[in-house]
XYZ file of C-alpha atoms in Angstrom:
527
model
C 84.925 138.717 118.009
C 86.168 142.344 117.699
C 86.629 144.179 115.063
C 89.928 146.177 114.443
C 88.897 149.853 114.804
C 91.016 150.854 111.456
C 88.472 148.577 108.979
C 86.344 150.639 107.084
C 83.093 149.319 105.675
C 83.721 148.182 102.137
C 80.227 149.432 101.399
C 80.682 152.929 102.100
C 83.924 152.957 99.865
C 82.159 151.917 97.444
C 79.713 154.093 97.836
C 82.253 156.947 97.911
C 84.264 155.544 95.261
C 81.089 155.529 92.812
C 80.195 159.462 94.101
C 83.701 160.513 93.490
C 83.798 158.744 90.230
C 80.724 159.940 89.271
C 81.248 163.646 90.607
C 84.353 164.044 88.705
C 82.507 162.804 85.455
C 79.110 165.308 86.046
C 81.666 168.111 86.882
C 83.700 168.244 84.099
C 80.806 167.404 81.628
C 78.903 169.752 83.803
C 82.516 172.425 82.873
C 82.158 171.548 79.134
C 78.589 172.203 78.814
C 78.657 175.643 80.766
C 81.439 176.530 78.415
C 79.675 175.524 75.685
C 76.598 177.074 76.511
C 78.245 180.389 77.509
C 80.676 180.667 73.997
C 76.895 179.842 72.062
C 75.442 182.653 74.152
C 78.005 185.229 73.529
C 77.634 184.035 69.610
C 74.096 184.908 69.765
C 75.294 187.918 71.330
C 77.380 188.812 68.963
C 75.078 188.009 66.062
C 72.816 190.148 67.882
C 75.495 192.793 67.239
C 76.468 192.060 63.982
C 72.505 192.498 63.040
C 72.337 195.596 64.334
C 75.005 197.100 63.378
C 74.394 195.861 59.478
C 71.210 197.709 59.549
C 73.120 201.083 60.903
C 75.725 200.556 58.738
C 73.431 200.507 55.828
C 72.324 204.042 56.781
C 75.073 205.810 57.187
C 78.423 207.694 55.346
C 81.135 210.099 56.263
C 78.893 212.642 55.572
C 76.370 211.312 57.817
C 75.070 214.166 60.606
C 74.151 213.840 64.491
C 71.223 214.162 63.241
C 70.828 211.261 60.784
C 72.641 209.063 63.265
C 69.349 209.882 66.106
C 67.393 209.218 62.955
C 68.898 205.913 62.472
C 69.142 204.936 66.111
C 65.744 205.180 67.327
C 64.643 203.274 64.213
C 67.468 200.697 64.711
C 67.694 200.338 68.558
C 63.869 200.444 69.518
C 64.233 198.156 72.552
C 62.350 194.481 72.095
C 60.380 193.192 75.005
C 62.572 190.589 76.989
C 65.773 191.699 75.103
C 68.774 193.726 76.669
C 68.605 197.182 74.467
C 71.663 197.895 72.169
C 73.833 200.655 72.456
C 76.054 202.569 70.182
C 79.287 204.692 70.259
C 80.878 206.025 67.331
C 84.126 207.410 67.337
C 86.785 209.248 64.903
C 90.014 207.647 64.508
C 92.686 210.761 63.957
C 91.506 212.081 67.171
C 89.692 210.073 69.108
C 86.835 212.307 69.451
C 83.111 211.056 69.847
C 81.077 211.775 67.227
C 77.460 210.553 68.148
C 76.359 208.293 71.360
C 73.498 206.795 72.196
C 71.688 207.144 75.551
C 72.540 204.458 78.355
C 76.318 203.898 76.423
C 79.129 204.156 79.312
C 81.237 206.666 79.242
C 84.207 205.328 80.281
C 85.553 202.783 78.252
C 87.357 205.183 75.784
C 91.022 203.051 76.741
C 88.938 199.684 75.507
C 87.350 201.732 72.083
C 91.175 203.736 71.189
C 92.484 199.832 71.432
C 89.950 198.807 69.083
C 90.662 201.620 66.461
C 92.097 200.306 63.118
C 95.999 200.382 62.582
C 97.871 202.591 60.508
C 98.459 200.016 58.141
C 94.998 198.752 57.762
C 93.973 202.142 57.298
C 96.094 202.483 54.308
C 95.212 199.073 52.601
C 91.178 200.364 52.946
C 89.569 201.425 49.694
C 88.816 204.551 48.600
C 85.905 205.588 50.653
C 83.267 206.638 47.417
C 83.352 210.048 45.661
C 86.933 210.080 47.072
C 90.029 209.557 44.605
C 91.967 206.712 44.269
C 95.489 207.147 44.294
C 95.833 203.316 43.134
C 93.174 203.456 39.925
C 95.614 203.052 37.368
C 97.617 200.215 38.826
C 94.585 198.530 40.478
C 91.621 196.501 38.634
C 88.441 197.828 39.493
C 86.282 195.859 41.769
C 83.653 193.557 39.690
C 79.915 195.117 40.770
C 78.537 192.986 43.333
C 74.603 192.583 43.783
C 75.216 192.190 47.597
C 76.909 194.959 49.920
C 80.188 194.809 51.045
C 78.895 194.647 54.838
C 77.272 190.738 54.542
C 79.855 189.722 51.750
C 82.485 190.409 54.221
C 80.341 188.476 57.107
C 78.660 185.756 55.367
C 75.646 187.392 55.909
C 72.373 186.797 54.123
C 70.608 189.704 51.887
C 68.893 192.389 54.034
C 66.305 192.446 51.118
C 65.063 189.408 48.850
C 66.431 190.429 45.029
C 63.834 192.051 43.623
C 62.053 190.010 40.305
C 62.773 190.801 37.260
C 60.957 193.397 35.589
C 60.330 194.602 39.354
C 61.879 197.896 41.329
C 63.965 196.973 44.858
C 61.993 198.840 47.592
C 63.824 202.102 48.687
C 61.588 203.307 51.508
C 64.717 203.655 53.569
C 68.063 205.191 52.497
C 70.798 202.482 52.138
C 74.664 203.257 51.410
C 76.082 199.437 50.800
C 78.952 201.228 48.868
C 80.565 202.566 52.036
C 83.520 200.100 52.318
C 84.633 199.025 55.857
C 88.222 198.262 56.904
C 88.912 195.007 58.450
C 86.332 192.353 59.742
C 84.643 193.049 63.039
C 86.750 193.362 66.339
C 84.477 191.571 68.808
C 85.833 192.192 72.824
C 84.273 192.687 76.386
C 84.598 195.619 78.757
C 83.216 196.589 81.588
C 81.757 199.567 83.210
C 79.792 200.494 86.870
C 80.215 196.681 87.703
C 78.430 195.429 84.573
C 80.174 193.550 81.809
C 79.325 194.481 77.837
C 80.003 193.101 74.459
C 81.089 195.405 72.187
C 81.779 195.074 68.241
C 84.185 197.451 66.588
C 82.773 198.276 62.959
C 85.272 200.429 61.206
C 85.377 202.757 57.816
C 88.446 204.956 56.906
C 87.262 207.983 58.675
C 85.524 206.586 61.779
C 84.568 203.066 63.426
C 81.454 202.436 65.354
C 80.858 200.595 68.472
C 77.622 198.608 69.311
C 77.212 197.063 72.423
C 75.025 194.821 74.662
C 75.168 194.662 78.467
C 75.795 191.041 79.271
C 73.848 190.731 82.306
C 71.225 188.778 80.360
C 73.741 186.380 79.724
C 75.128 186.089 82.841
C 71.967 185.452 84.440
C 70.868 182.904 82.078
C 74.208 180.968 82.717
C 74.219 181.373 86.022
C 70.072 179.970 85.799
C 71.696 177.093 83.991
C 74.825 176.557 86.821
C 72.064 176.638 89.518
C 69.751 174.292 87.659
C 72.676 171.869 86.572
C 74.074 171.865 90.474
C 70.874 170.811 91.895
C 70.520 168.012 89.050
C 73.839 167.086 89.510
C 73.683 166.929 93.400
C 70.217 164.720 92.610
C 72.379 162.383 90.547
C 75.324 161.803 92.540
C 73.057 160.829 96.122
C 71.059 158.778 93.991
C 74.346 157.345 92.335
C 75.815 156.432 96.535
C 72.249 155.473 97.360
C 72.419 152.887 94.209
C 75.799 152.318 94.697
C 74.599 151.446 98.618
C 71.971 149.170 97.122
C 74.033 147.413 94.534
C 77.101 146.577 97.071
C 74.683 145.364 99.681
C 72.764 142.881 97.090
C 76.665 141.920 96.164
C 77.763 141.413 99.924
C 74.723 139.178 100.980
C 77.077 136.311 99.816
C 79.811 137.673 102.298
C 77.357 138.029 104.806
C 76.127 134.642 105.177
C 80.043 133.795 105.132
C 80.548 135.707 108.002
C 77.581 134.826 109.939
C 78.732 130.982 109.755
C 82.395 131.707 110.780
C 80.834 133.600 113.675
C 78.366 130.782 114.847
C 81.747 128.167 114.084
C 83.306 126.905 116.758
C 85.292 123.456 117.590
C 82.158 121.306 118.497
C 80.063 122.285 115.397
C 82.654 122.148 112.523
C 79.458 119.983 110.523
C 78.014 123.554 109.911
C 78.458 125.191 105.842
C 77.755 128.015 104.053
C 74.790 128.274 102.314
C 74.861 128.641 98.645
C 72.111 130.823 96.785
C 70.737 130.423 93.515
C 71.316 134.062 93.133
C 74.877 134.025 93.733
C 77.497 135.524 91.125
C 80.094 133.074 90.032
C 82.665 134.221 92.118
C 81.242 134.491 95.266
C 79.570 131.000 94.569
C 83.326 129.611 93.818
C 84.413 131.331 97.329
C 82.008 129.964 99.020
C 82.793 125.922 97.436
C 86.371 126.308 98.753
C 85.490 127.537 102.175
C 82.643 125.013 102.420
C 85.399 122.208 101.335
C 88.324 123.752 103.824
C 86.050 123.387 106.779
C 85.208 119.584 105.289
C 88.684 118.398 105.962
C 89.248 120.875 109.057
C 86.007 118.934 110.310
C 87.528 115.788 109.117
C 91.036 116.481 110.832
C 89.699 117.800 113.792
C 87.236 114.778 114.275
C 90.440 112.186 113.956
C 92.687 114.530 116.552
C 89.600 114.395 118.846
C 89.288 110.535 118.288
C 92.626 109.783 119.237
C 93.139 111.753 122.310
C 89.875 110.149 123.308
C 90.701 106.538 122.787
C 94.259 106.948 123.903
C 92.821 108.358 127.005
C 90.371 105.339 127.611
C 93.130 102.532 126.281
C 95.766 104.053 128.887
C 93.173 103.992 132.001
C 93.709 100.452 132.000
C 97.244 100.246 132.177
C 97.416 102.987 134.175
C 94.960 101.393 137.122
C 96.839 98.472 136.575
C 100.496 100.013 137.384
C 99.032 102.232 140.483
C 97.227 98.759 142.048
C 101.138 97.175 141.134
C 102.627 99.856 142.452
C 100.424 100.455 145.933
C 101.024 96.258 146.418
C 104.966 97.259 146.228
C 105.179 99.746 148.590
C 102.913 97.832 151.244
C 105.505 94.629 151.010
C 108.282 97.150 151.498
C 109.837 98.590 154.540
C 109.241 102.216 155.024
C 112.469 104.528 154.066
C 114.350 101.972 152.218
C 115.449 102.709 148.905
C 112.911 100.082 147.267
C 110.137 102.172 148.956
C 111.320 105.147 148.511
C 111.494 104.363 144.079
C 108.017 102.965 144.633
C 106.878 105.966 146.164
C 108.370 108.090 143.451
C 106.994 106.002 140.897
C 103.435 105.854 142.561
C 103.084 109.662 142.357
C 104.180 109.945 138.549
C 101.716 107.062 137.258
C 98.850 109.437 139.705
C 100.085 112.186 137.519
C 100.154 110.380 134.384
C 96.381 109.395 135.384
C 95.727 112.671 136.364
C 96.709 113.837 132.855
C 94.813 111.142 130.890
C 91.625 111.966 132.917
C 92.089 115.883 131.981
C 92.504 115.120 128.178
C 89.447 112.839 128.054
C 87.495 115.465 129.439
C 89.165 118.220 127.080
C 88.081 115.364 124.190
C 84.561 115.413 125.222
C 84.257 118.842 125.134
C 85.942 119.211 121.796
C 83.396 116.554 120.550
C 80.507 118.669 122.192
C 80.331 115.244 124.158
C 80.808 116.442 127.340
C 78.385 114.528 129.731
C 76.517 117.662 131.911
C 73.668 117.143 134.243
C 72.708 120.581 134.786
C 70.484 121.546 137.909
C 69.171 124.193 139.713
C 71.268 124.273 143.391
C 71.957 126.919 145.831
C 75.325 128.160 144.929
C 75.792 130.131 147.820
C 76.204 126.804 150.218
C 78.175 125.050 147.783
C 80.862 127.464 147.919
C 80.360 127.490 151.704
C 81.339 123.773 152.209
C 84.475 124.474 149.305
C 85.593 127.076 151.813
C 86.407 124.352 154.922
C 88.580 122.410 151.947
C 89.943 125.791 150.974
C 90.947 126.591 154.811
C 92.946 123.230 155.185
C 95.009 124.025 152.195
C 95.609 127.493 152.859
C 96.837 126.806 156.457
C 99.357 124.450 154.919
C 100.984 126.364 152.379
C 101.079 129.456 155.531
C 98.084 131.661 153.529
C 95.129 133.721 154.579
C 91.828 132.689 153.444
C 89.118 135.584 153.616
C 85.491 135.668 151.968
C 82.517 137.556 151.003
C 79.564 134.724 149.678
C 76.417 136.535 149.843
C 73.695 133.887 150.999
C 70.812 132.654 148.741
C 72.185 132.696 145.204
C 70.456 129.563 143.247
C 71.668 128.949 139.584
C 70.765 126.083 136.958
C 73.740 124.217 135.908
C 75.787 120.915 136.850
C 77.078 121.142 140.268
C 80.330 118.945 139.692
C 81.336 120.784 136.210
C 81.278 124.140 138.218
C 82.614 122.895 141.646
C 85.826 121.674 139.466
C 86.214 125.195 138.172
C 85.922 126.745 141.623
C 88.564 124.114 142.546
C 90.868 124.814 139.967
C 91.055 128.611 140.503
C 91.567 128.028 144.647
C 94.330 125.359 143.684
C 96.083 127.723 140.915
C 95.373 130.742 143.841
C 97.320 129.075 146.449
C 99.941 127.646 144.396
C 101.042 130.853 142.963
C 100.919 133.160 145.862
C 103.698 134.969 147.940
C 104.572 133.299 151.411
C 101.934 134.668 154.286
C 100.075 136.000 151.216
C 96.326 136.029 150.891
C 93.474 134.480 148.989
C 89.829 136.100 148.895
C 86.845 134.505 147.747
C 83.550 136.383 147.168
C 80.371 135.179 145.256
C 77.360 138.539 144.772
C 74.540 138.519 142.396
C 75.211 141.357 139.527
C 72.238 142.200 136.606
C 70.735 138.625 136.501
C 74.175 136.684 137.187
C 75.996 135.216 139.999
C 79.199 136.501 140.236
C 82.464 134.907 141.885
C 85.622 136.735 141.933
C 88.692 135.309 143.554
C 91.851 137.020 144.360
C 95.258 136.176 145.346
C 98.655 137.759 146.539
C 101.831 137.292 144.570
C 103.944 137.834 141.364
C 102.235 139.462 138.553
C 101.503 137.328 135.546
C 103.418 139.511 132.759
C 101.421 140.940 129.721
C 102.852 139.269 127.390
C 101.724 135.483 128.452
C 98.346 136.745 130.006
C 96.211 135.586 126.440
C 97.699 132.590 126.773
C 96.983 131.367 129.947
C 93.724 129.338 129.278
C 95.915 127.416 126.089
C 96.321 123.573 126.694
C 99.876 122.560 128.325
C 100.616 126.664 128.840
C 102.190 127.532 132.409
C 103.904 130.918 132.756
C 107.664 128.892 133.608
C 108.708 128.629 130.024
C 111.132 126.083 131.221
C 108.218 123.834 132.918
C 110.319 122.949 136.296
C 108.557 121.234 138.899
C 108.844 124.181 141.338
C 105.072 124.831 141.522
C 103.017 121.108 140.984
C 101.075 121.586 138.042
C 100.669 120.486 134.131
C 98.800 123.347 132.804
C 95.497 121.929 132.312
C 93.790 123.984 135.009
C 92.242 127.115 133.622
C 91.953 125.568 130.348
C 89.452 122.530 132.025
C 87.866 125.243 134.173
C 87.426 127.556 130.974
C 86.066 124.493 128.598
C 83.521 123.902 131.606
C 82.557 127.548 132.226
C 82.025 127.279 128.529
C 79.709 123.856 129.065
C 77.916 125.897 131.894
C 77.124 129.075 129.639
C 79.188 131.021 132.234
C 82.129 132.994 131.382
C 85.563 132.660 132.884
C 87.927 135.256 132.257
C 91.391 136.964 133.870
C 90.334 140.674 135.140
C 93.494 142.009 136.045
C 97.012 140.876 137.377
C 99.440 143.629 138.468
C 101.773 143.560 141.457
C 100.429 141.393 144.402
C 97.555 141.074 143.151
C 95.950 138.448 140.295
C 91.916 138.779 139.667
C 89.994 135.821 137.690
C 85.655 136.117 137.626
C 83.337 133.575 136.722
C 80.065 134.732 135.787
C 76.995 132.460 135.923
C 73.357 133.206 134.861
C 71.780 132.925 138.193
C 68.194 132.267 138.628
């Protein structure tokens, strides 16, 4: 049996089914947990900012010198060992000018700090900045003393410094300013300078804001550590996911397999055979395989009564049959030759030989249905056997005005029954002669090809059409649809020869017909 080249296993698209499935699920989670890794990142980032640019802002005032802000940076930004350093920029709002810088800041991201300066408005909704006057005082409350700095209330933060006990002094080794009041809450954005990406954090007072920043190439790295590392786990997951997947639907399609391997080893004469059922066997599969096991019951049954009657209708009309040709061959002995009498006889005579003919054919087709059909196999030299079927195959070609010509290579010996195969070599020279072209040819020749004995015969005449040539070896088939008596013939032929090529373990089958030319082989194992 052949198998169409469009299937497709259903293994492997299950297999693929279960990667896709599963690669679409481990990529997006795989999506949501970069993004969530990279936003907590550039949190800790900007906490990371936000804690050190509390403890500058602490430190400083308006009146704060170049001076006091080196002062403050080298205590603030002191790089930490596996930490990107922090930088800082700060810059005054009116015009834009750079007031102190630290070493390592770029230089060139003035557009991305003038977009972060405060607005007009916010500007003019700051408080007083201290020791300054306030325009407002007399229409505006006071603001209720606060034991934190205005820095971490506006934040969240916690305390820089535990509250002292009581009766104890706050420690004031180093100069803090928490009065200085700062505009609006942190402006937290990314730039990027000489092909490396920063976070910066805009920190702003009514005279200038200051920048802090932190190259993000640390975080970038450690994401792209984590992309790497998630990849290769993911790639791990999804073979072992079609390797599972592999292993599950082959457990699944054992049941299908032993289906399979019983419809292949099926055929007419063993229709007894079933399916095996497993213990093992899911529910459905075990129901599929109940039904098929009970449709081939009553195929076996139907086939088994189909066979029986074509047998015994075969054997009960030999007897009637024998009887009407010994009536019949009595009639036209007592009549006189070319009278009309003899002359119905005759006609007569020759359809009950047919009729016989016929029944004979179907018992045998019976027999092999049943598996019944009686072989006596031997081991015989082929080559001679087809030498004395040439001298009948002469006689018949010189009547019908044909050319005989052959090719039997000598001393070819093969084991089966002599009488099943002679009948196929008969059946092929009839069906040869009878459908050939007037002064056409037929050509015999019998060589021995990798361990079988091969006989080809060919004959002149009308190509058999493609459309009929699968059916020729069918029971009753003949390639006049209208079944006139033209050529003699019933269209038993090729099916006998093929159900005893099948009895031999030889193979019978048409190798070509085109134009003036029609090719059948018949390949025996040869000894």
């Amino acid at each position: 049996m052949t198998r169409p080249s469009s299937t497709r296993s259903f293994r492997v698209r299950l297999a693929l089914q279960t990667i896709f499935v599963a690669g679409a699920l481990v990529a997006a989670f795989g999506a949501a947990a970069w993004w969530h890794a990279s936003r907590t990142l550039e949190r800790s980032v900007d906490a990371r900012i936000t804690a050190q640019a509390q403890r500058v802002w602490n430190r400083i005032d308006p009146r704060t010198t170049v001076e006091d802000f080196q002062a403050v940076s080298d205590a603030v930004f002191s790089p930490v060992t596996g930490e990107a350093p922090a930088v800082m920029v700060v810059k005054e709002h009116v015009l834009g000018t750079t007031i102190y810088t630290t070493q390592g800041a770029p230089a060139d991201l003035d557009a991305y700090f003038r977009s972060a300066f405060p607005t007009e408005q916010e500007l003019l909704d700051a408080p007083p900045m201290p020791g300054e006057p306030n325009p407002e005082a007399g229409r505006r409350p006071p603001a209720p003393p606060r034991d934190r700095d205005d820095f971490g209330d506006l934040l969240g933060l916690p305390e820089l410094e535990p509250k002292p006990a009581k009766g104890q002094q706050r420690n004031r080794g180093v100069r803090f300013r928490p009065q200085m009041p700062m505009v609006r809450d942190p402006l937290m954005f990314n730039a990027r300078s000489g092909g490396v990406d920063w976070r910066w954090g805009a920190f702003s007072n009514p005279h200038y804001t200051m920048f802090v920043g932190i190259s993000l190439d640390e975080l970038h790295g450690e994401t792209n550590r984590m992309a790497v590392w998630y990849a290769g786990a993911g790639f791990i997951g999804l073979t072992l996911a079609g390797v599972g997947a592999l292993w599950t639907s082959k457990r699944a399609m054992r049941p299908l397999e032993r289906v399979v391997a019983t419809a292949q080893r099926l055929t007419a004469s063993d229709l007894a055979e079933r399916i095996p059922l497993s213990r093992d066997d899911d529910r459905e599969f075990a129901q599929l395989i109940a039904v098929l096991n009970g449709m081939m019951e009553r195929l076996e049954a139907s086939f088994q009564q189909a066979v029986r009657f074509t047998a015994d209708a075969s054997h009960e009309l030999k007897t009637p049959l024998a009887v009407m040709l010994a009536s019949l061959d009595d009639a036209l002995r007592h009549t006189a030759p070319g009278s009309a009498e003899h002359e119905r006889f005759a006609s007569l005579f020759e359809e009950a030989a047919r009729l016989k003919t016929i029944t004979q054919s179907l018992l045998l087709l019976s027999q092999a249905d049943a598996g019944r059909l009686p072989t006596r196999p031997e081991t015989y030299d082929l080559s001679a056997d087809l030498s004395r079927l040439l001298e009948d195959g002469e006689i018949l070609c010189e009547a019908a005005a044909l050319t005989l010509r052959s090719d039997i290579q000598p001393g070819i010996f093969i084991h089966a029954d002599r009488a099943l195969v002679h009948q196929i070599h008969q059946n092929l020279l009839s069906n040869a002669i009878k459908y050939n072209r007037p002064d056409g040819q037929v050509e015999l020749s019998l060589a021995r090809d990798e361990g079988h004995a091969v006989f080809t015969i060919r004959n002149t005449g009308p190509a058999i059409p493609a459309d009929i040539q699968p059916r020729l070896f069918e029971r009753f088939f003949r390639g006049d649809k209208a079944h006139n008596r033209q050529t003699d013939g019933f269209g038993l032929g090729l099916n006998i020869a093929a159900e005893f090529a099948r009895a031999s373990h030889a193979t019978l089958r048409l190798v070509g017909s085109r134009e003036d030319e029609t090719v059948f082989e018949l390949r025996i194992p040869a000894q």
